[in-house]
């Protein structure tokens, strides 16, 4: 079903380790994404789909590898990470371009460290739902092609959980941390090869390392502006979870906010609130600065390069700010938003934060009942009406955490119907789905999210 053309495997071998997925006991298909399969030009689902997506049966042309990378985790340098529970089968090329096919949760690799190389059903379902919702919401993202149960238990903090494997696709899995590992090891030739590969693959118009950096800054600024417009909190914006393609990658303890607050954090491990909602733009810029540092060894004149690279990273705000205005302008039906509209947007957000108004439903309805300070909202609404001219582009439904948790619990108990129902709703996000629009009650509220490990 796949027609592979594996360009990453033609790069220097330091960048990866050849490793096959470890077979599982009893693969069974939980989900298969027909629409994505069609976009990728894959043929019909083969009879052995569950075996293929579990890693038991390698499709012809696959050349499985685990990719090496390093990264800053919560700001601390980690000299070696890499795919510890994933293998890249290869790349397929279709009318929609080149896409990685990766199995996540497919067994140990040379980069697994103390981990078991596996994933349990919960994070697989979470990534499937959230990544497909993000795509439907118009956000660049890795995607979910398939999910299987493995039939094997995976031991986690709360005891044995059902194992699962996610097949995800991406424009590539090249991360800021992929550049960092080569720079840190002084492997300039390999760094040059990776840079050439990345430019050819993602930014063919970019001129050398500075061109690449400039393009990544722009892609990240635009990406994070979209996240902000959805109340999305990635949760682990480490440099190894920052894709140079500008796609959202590595959905772990991510969440869409219900009640709005700019310093909202869900991830249980983000104790310093480094990756809070409102911190995301500056963290993305910081990640771009780490890419700049990693690219420096390629530059003959280091002093000149430092100045140019610094300018390139500092342009993050120049791209982010108008993108943010455009995003929130669209949400409010302002056809031609300008910096003069920032106070109007910001005043609504301030009111929402004070009243802990529901992020998605407030923009969807602009209804005074979302607020405690109704007169203040009425004043704001009058100001808004003088600027509102067009239709409002804002989702009616996002994947709410408490619903994802309920779906996972049902799936663990063997009932997949809630998963499929939720997936259908959140991949059609601009249509009302009243059942999925309701914010959590106090009892349902998920205060903390956890890494998929
Ligand atoms: P993450 O923050 O989920 O992107 O993962 C950080 C690092 O830990 C990556 O190098 C992962 O491959 C690795 N990792 C996460 N979970 C596991 C696991 N169960 N077994 C082995 N490695 C893992
Ligand atoms: Mg990661």
Coordinates of C-alpha atoms and ligand atoms in Angstrom, one line a residue:
X1 CA 0.0 0.0 0.0
X2 CA 3.0 2.4 0.5
X3 CA 5.3 3.5 -2.2
X4 CA 8.3 4.4 -0.2
X5 CA 11.1 6.8 -1.1
X6 CA 13.2 7.1 2.0
X7 CA 15.4 10.2 1.7
X8 CA 16.2 10.5 5.4
X9 CA 17.9 7.1 5.3
X10 CA 20.3 8.4 2.7
X11 CA 21.6 11.0 5.1
X12 CA 24.8 10.3 7.2
X13 CA 24.2 7.2 9.4
X14 CA 25.0 9.2 12.6
X15 CA 21.6 10.7 12.3
X16 CA 19.7 7.4 13.0
X17 CA 19.9 3.8 14.0
X18 CA 18.4 1.0 11.9
X19 CA 15.9 -0.8 14.2
X20 CA 12.8 -2.8 13.4
X21 CA 9.6 -2.5 15.4
X22 CA 9.2 -5.2 18.0
X23 CA 6.2 -7.5 17.2
X24 CA 3.2 -7.5 19.5
X25 CA 0.9 -10.4 20.6
X26 CA -2.5 -9.7 19.2
X27 CA -2.8 -6.6 17.0
X28 CA -6.3 -5.3 16.3
X29 CA -7.3 -2.2 14.4
X30 CA -8.9 0.6 16.5
X31 CA -8.9 3.3 13.8
X32 CA -7.9 3.9 10.2
X33 CA -8.0 7.4 8.6
X34 CA -9.4 6.8 5.1
X35 CA -9.3 10.5 4.2
X36 CA -5.7 10.9 5.1
X37 CA -4.8 7.6 3.3
X38 CA -6.4 9.0 0.2
X39 CA -4.4 12.2 0.5
X40 CA -1.3 10.2 0.8
X41 CA -2.1 8.2 -2.3
X42 CA -2.2 4.9 -0.4
X43 CA -4.2 2.2 -1.9
X44 CA -7.1 0.3 -0.2
X45 CA -6.6 -1.0 3.3
X46 CA -4.7 -4.3 3.0
X47 CA -6.0 -7.4 4.8
X48 CA -3.1 -7.3 7.1
X49 CA -3.6 -3.7 8.2
X50 CA -3.5 -4.4 11.9
X51 CA -0.2 -6.3 11.6
X52 CA 1.3 -3.6 9.5
X53 CA 0.2 -0.8 11.9
X54 CA 1.4 -2.8 14.9
X55 CA 4.8 -3.3 13.4
X56 CA 4.4 -7.1 13.1
X57 CA 4.5 -7.0 9.3
X58 CA 6.9 -4.6 7.6
X59 CA 5.4 -3.2 4.4
X60 CA 7.6 -3.6 1.3
X61 CA 10.0 -0.8 0.9
X62 CA 10.0 0.2 4.5
X63 CA 13.5 0.9 6.0
X64 CA 12.8 1.3 9.7
X65 CA 15.0 3.7 11.7
X66 CA 14.9 5.5 15.0
X67 CA 16.0 9.1 14.6
X68 CA 18.7 10.7 16.7
X69 CA 18.2 14.1 18.3
X70 CA 19.0 16.1 21.5
X71 CA 17.2 18.9 23.0
X72 CA 16.5 21.4 25.7
X73 CA 13.9 20.0 28.1
X74 CA 12.3 22.7 30.2
X75 CA 15.3 24.8 29.4
X76 CA 17.9 22.2 30.4
X77 CA 20.2 20.7 27.9
X78 CA 19.9 17.0 27.3
X79 CA 22.8 15.8 24.9
X80 CA 21.0 12.7 23.7
X81 CA 17.3 11.9 23.2
X82 CA 16.1 10.4 20.0
X83 CA 13.1 8.2 19.1
X84 CA 12.8 6.0 22.2
X85 CA 9.5 4.5 21.3
X86 CA 9.0 5.2 17.6
X87 CA 10.3 4.1 14.3
X88 CA 10.2 5.8 11.0
X89 CA 9.2 3.3 8.4
X90 CA 10.0 5.7 5.5
X91 CA 8.5 8.4 3.4
X92 CA 5.7 8.3 0.8
X93 CA 5.4 10.9 -2.0
X94 CA 2.0 11.8 -3.4
X95 CA 0.3 14.8 -5.0
X96 CA 0.2 16.2 -1.4
X97 CA 3.9 16.1 -1.1
X98 CA 6.4 14.0 0.9
X99 CA 5.2 12.5 4.2
X100 CA 6.9 10.4 6.9
X101 CA 5.2 7.3 8.1
X102 CA 6.1 6.7 11.7
X103 CA 5.0 4.0 14.2
X104 CA 4.8 5.4 17.8
X105 CA 4.8 2.9 20.6
X106 CA 6.5 0.2 18.5
X107 CA 9.1 -1.1 20.9
X108 CA 12.6 -0.2 22.2
X109 CA 15.3 1.5 20.2
X110 CA 18.9 2.4 21.0
X111 CA 17.5 5.7 22.3
X112 CA 15.0 4.2 24.8
X113 CA 17.1 4.8 27.9
X114 CA 15.1 3.5 30.8
X115 CA 11.8 3.5 28.8
X116 CA 10.0 0.4 27.5
X117 CA 9.5 1.8 24.0
X118 CA 5.8 1.4 24.3
X119 CA 2.7 3.5 24.5
X120 CA -0.6 2.8 26.2
X121 CA -4.0 3.3 24.7
X122 CA -4.7 6.6 26.5
X123 CA -2.0 8.8 24.9
X124 CA -2.5 7.1 21.5
X125 CA -6.2 8.0 21.6
X126 CA -5.4 11.5 22.8
X127 CA -2.9 12.2 20.0
X128 CA -5.2 10.7 17.4
X129 CA -8.1 12.9 18.4
X130 CA -6.2 16.1 19.0
X131 CA -4.0 15.9 16.0
X132 CA -6.9 15.3 13.7
X133 CA -8.9 18.1 15.3
X134 CA -6.0 20.4 14.8
X135 CA -5.8 19.5 11.2
X136 CA -9.6 20.2 10.8
X137 CA -9.1 23.5 12.5
X138 CA -6.5 24.5 9.9
X139 CA -3.4 24.1 12.1
X140 CA -0.3 22.6 10.6
X141 CA 0.2 19.3 12.4
X142 CA 1.4 15.7 12.3
X143 CA -1.6 13.5 11.6
X144 CA -3.0 10.2 12.7
X145 CA -3.2 7.5 10.0
X146 CA -4.1 4.5 12.2
X147 CA -4.2 3.2 15.7
X148 CA -4.0 -0.4 16.9
X149 CA -4.3 -2.2 20.1
X150 CA -1.3 -4.5 20.7
X151 CA -2.9 -7.1 23.0
X152 CA 0.0 -6.6 25.4
X153 CA -0.1 -4.8 28.7
X154 CA 2.1 -1.8 29.3
X155 CA 3.1 -1.0 32.8
X156 CA 2.5 2.5 33.9
X157 CA 2.1 4.4 37.2
X158 CA -1.4 3.2 37.7
X159 CA -0.6 -0.4 36.9
X160 CA -0.9 -2.4 33.7
X161 CA -2.7 -0.6 30.8
X162 CA -3.6 -1.8 27.4
X163 CA -0.8 -1.2 24.9
X164 CA -1.3 0.6 21.6
X165 CA 0.6 1.9 18.5
X166 CA -0.2 5.1 16.7
X167 CA 0.8 5.5 13.0
X168 CA 1.4 9.1 12.4
X169 CA 2.4 11.1 9.4
X170 CA 4.4 14.3 9.2
X171 CA 6.0 16.5 6.6
X172 CA 9.1 15.3 8.4
X173 CA 10.2 14.6 12.0
X174 CA 13.2 16.9 11.8
X175 CA 13.3 18.9 15.0
X176 CA 15.4 21.8 16.3
X177 CA 17.0 19.1 18.5
X178 CA 18.1 17.2 15.4
X179 CA 20.3 20.2 14.5
X180 CA 21.4 20.6 18.1
X181 CA 22.8 17.1 18.5
X182 CA 25.1 17.5 15.5
X183 CA 26.2 21.0 16.5
X184 CA 26.9 19.8 20.1
X185 CA 29.0 16.9 18.7
X186 CA 31.0 19.2 16.4
X187 CA 29.8 17.1 13.4
X188 CA 29.8 20.0 10.9
X189 CA 29.7 17.9 7.7
X190 CA 26.6 16.0 8.9
X191 CA 25.1 19.3 10.0
X192 CA 25.6 20.7 6.5
X193 CA 24.0 17.6 5.1
X194 CA 21.0 17.9 7.4
X195 CA 20.6 21.6 6.6
X196 CA 20.7 20.9 2.8
X197 CA 18.2 18.1 3.2
X198 CA 15.8 20.3 5.3
X199 CA 16.0 23.2 2.9
X200 CA 15.3 20.9 -0.1
X201 CA 12.5 19.2 1.7
X202 CA 10.7 22.1 3.4
X203 CA 12.0 25.5 2.2
X204 CA 13.4 25.1 -1.3
X205 CA 13.6 28.9 -1.8
X206 CA 15.7 29.4 1.4
X207 CA 19.2 30.5 0.8
X208 CA 21.6 28.6 3.2
X209 CA 21.4 28.4 7.0
X210 CA 20.2 32.0 7.4
X211 CA 17.4 31.4 4.9
X212 CA 16.4 28.2 6.7
X213 CA 16.4 30.0 10.1
X214 CA 14.3 32.8 8.7
X215 CA 11.8 30.3 7.2
X216 CA 11.6 28.4 10.5
X217 CA 11.0 31.6 12.5
X218 CA 8.2 32.5 10.2
X219 CA 6.6 29.0 10.3
X220 CA 6.8 28.8 14.1
X221 CA 5.4 32.4 14.6
X222 CA 2.5 31.6 12.3
X223 CA 1.9 28.2 14.0
X224 CA 1.9 29.6 17.6
X225 CA -0.5 32.4 16.5
X226 CA -2.9 29.7 15.4
X227 CA -2.5 27.8 18.7
X228 CA -3.3 31.0 20.6
X229 CA -6.5 31.5 18.6
X230 CA -7.7 28.1 19.7
X231 CA -6.7 28.3 23.4
X232 CA -4.3 25.4 22.7
X233 CA -1.5 24.7 25.1
X234 CA 1.1 22.3 23.8
X235 CA 2.5 21.6 27.2
X236 CA 6.0 20.4 26.3
X237 CA 7.6 22.9 24.0
X238 CA 11.1 21.4 24.4
X239 CA 13.4 21.9 21.4
X240 CA 13.1 18.2 20.6
X241 CA 9.3 18.7 20.3
X242 CA 9.7 21.7 17.9
X243 CA 9.5 20.6 14.2
X244 CA 11.3 22.8 11.7
X245 CA 8.5 22.2 9.2
X246 CA 6.3 24.3 11.4
X247 CA 3.9 21.4 12.2
X248 CA 2.6 20.8 15.7
X249 CA 4.3 17.7 16.9
X250 CA 4.4 15.4 20.0
X251 CA 1.1 15.7 21.6
X252 CA 1.7 14.8 25.2
X253 CA 0.1 16.6 28.1
X254 CA -1.4 19.1 25.7
X255 CA -4.9 20.6 26.2
X256 CA -7.4 23.1 24.9
X257 CA -8.5 25.5 27.6
X258 CA -12.0 25.5 28.8
X259 CA -12.0 28.5 31.2
X260 CA -9.6 31.2 29.9
X261 CA -6.6 32.3 31.7
X262 CA -3.4 33.5 30.1
X263 CA -1.2 31.6 32.6
X264 CA -3.1 28.3 32.2
X265 CA -0.9 25.2 32.6
X266 CA -2.1 21.6 32.5
X267 CA 1.1 19.5 32.3
X268 CA 1.8 17.9 35.6
X269 CA 5.6 18.2 35.0
X270 CA 5.5 21.9 34.1
X271 CA 5.9 23.1 37.6
X272 CA 7.5 26.4 36.7
X273 CA 4.7 27.2 34.2
X274 CA 7.4 27.6 31.5
X275 CA 5.0 26.4 28.9
X276 CA 1.8 28.2 30.1
X277 CA -0.6 29.4 27.3
X278 CA 0.7 33.0 27.4
X279 CA 4.4 32.0 27.4
X280 CA 4.1 30.0 24.1
X281 CA 5.2 32.8 21.7
X282 CA 8.3 33.6 23.6
X283 CA 9.2 30.0 24.1
X284 CA 8.8 29.3 20.3
X285 CA 11.2 32.3 19.7
X286 CA 13.6 30.8 22.3
X287 CA 13.5 27.5 20.4
X288 CA 14.3 29.3 17.2
X289 CA 17.3 30.9 19.0
X290 CA 18.5 27.4 19.8
X291 CA 18.2 26.5 16.1
X292 CA 20.2 29.6 15.3
X293 CA 23.0 28.6 17.7
X294 CA 23.0 25.1 16.2
X295 CA 23.4 26.5 12.7
X296 CA 26.3 28.8 13.6
X297 CA 29.1 26.3 13.0
X298 CA 28.1 26.3 9.3
X299 CA 29.0 30.0 8.9
X300 CA 32.4 31.0 7.9
X301 CA 32.2 34.5 9.5
X302 CA 30.8 33.7 13.0
X303 CA 30.6 37.3 14.2
X304 CA 28.7 38.5 11.1
X305 CA 26.5 35.4 11.4
X306 CA 25.7 36.0 15.1
X307 CA 24.4 39.5 14.2
X308 CA 22.3 38.2 11.2
X309 CA 20.9 35.2 13.1
X310 CA 20.0 37.4 16.0
X311 CA 18.1 39.7 13.7
X312 CA 16.3 36.8 12.1
X313 CA 15.2 35.4 15.5
X314 CA 14.1 38.9 16.6
X315 CA 11.8 39.1 13.6
X316 CA 9.6 36.4 15.3
X317 CA 7.5 39.1 17.0
X318 CA 7.1 41.0 13.7
X319 CA 5.5 37.9 12.2
X320 CA 3.7 36.7 15.3
X321 CA 2.0 40.0 16.1
X322 CA 0.1 40.5 12.8
X323 CA -0.7 36.8 12.6
X324 CA -2.2 37.0 16.1
X325 CA -4.2 40.1 15.1
X326 CA -5.4 38.3 12.0
X327 CA -6.4 35.2 14.0
X328 CA -8.4 37.1 16.6
X329 CA -9.7 39.5 14.0
X330 CA -11.2 36.5 12.1
X331 CA -12.6 35.1 15.4
X332 CA -14.4 38.4 15.9
X333 CA -15.5 38.9 12.3
X334 CA -13.2 41.9 11.8
X335 CA -12.5 41.9 8.1
X336 CA -9.5 44.1 8.1
X337 CA -7.9 43.9 11.6
X338 CA -5.1 46.3 12.3
X339 CA -2.9 47.0 15.4
X340 CA -5.6 49.5 16.4
X341 CA -7.9 46.5 17.1
X342 CA -5.5 45.1 19.7
X343 CA -7.1 47.0 22.7
X344 CA -10.6 45.7 21.6
X345 CA -9.3 42.1 21.5
X346 CA -7.2 42.4 24.6
X347 CA -10.1 43.9 26.6
X348 CA -12.3 40.9 25.8
X349 CA -9.5 38.6 26.8
X350 CA -9.0 40.5 30.1
X351 CA -12.7 40.2 30.8
X352 CA -12.7 36.6 30.0
X353 CA -9.8 35.9 32.3
X354 CA -11.4 37.8 35.1
X355 CA -14.6 35.8 34.8
X356 CA -12.9 32.5 33.7
X357 CA -15.2 32.6 30.7
X358 CA -15.1 29.5 28.4
X359 CA -12.6 30.3 25.6
X360 CA -14.2 28.4 22.8
X361 CA -17.8 29.1 23.6
X362 CA -17.3 32.8 24.3
X363 CA -15.9 33.4 20.8
X364 CA -18.5 31.1 19.3
X365 CA -21.5 32.8 20.9
X366 CA -20.3 36.3 22.1
X367 CA -23.1 35.8 24.6
X368 CA -23.2 37.9 27.8
X369 CA -24.2 34.8 29.7
X370 CA -20.6 33.7 29.5
X371 CA -19.7 36.5 31.8
X372 CA -20.3 37.5 35.4
X373 CA -19.6 41.2 34.6
X374 CA -22.4 41.5 32.1
X375 CA -22.5 45.3 31.9
X376 CA -18.8 45.4 31.2
X377 CA -19.4 42.8 28.5
X378 CA -22.3 44.9 27.0
X379 CA -19.9 47.9 26.8
X380 CA -17.3 45.8 25.1
X381 CA -20.0 44.4 22.7
X382 CA -21.1 47.9 21.7
X383 CA -17.5 48.7 20.8
X384 CA -17.1 45.5 18.9
X385 CA -20.2 46.1 16.8
X386 CA -18.6 49.2 15.3
X387 CA -15.8 46.9 14.0
X388 CA -17.6 43.7 13.2
X389 CA -18.3 43.5 9.5
X390 CA -17.8 39.9 8.3
X391 CA -18.6 36.3 9.4
X392 CA -16.7 35.0 12.4
X393 CA -14.3 32.2 11.8
X394 CA -14.1 30.4 15.2
X395 CA -14.7 26.8 16.1
X396 CA -17.9 25.6 17.7
X397 CA -16.2 22.6 19.2
X398 CA -12.7 21.6 20.3
X399 CA -11.5 18.4 21.9
X400 CA -12.2 19.1 25.5
X401 CA -10.0 17.3 28.0
X402 CA -12.8 15.8 30.1
X403 CA -14.3 14.3 27.0
X404 CA -11.0 12.9 25.9
X405 CA -10.6 11.3 29.3
X406 CA -14.1 9.8 29.2
X407 CA -13.3 8.4 25.7
X408 CA -10.1 6.8 27.0
X409 CA -11.9 5.2 29.9
X410 CA -14.5 3.7 27.6
X411 CA -11.8 2.4 25.2
X412 CA -9.9 0.9 28.1
X413 CA -13.2 -0.9 29.0
X414 CA -13.5 -2.1 25.4
X415 CA -16.1 0.3 24.0
X416 CA -14.7 2.3 21.1
X417 CA -18.0 4.0 20.1
X418 CA -17.4 7.2 22.1
X419 CA -13.9 7.6 20.5
X420 CA -15.4 7.4 17.0
X421 CA -18.3 9.8 18.0
X422 CA -15.9 12.4 19.4
X423 CA -13.5 12.1 16.5
X424 CA -16.4 12.7 14.1
X425 CA -17.4 15.9 16.0
X426 CA -14.0 17.4 16.5
X427 CA -13.0 16.9 12.9
X428 CA -16.1 18.9 11.9
X429 CA -15.3 21.8 14.2
X430 CA -17.1 24.7 12.5
X431 CA -20.5 23.0 12.8
X432 CA -22.4 23.0 16.2
X433 CA -22.1 19.8 18.1
X434 CA -24.0 20.8 21.3
X435 CA -23.1 17.6 23.2
X436 CA -19.4 18.3 22.7
X437 CA -19.6 22.0 23.3
X438 CA -20.5 21.8 27.0
X439 CA -17.7 22.8 29.3
X440 CA -16.8 20.4 32.2
X441 CA -18.7 20.6 35.4
X442 CA -16.5 21.1 38.5
X443 CA -16.5 17.3 39.0
X444 CA -15.5 16.6 35.4
X445 CA -12.8 19.2 35.1
X446 CA -9.4 17.7 34.3
X447 CA -6.9 19.9 36.1
X448 CA -3.7 18.0 35.2
X449 CA -2.5 16.2 32.1
X450 CA 0.4 13.7 31.9
X451 CA 3.1 12.8 29.5
X452 CA 2.4 9.8 27.4
X453 CA 5.3 7.8 28.9
Ligands
LIG1 P1 8.4 13.4 24.8 O1 8.5 14.5 25.8 O2 7.1 12.5 25.0 O3 8.4 13.9 23.4 O4 9.6 12.3 25.0 C1 10.9 12.7 25.4 C2 11.8 11.6 25.1 O5 11.5 10.4 25.9 C3 11.9 11.1 23.6 O6 13.2 10.9 23.3 C4 11.1 9.9 23.7 O7 11.4 9.0 22.6 C5 11.4 9.3 25.0 N1 10.4 8.4 25.5 C6 9.1 8.8 25.9 N2 8.4 7.7 26.3 C7 9.2 6.6 26.2 C8 9.1 5.2 26.4 N3 7.9 4.7 26.9 N4 10.1 4.4 26.1 C9 11.2 4.9 25.6 N5 11.5 6.2 25.4 C10 10.5 7.1 25.7
LIG2 MG1 9.1 14.2 21.9

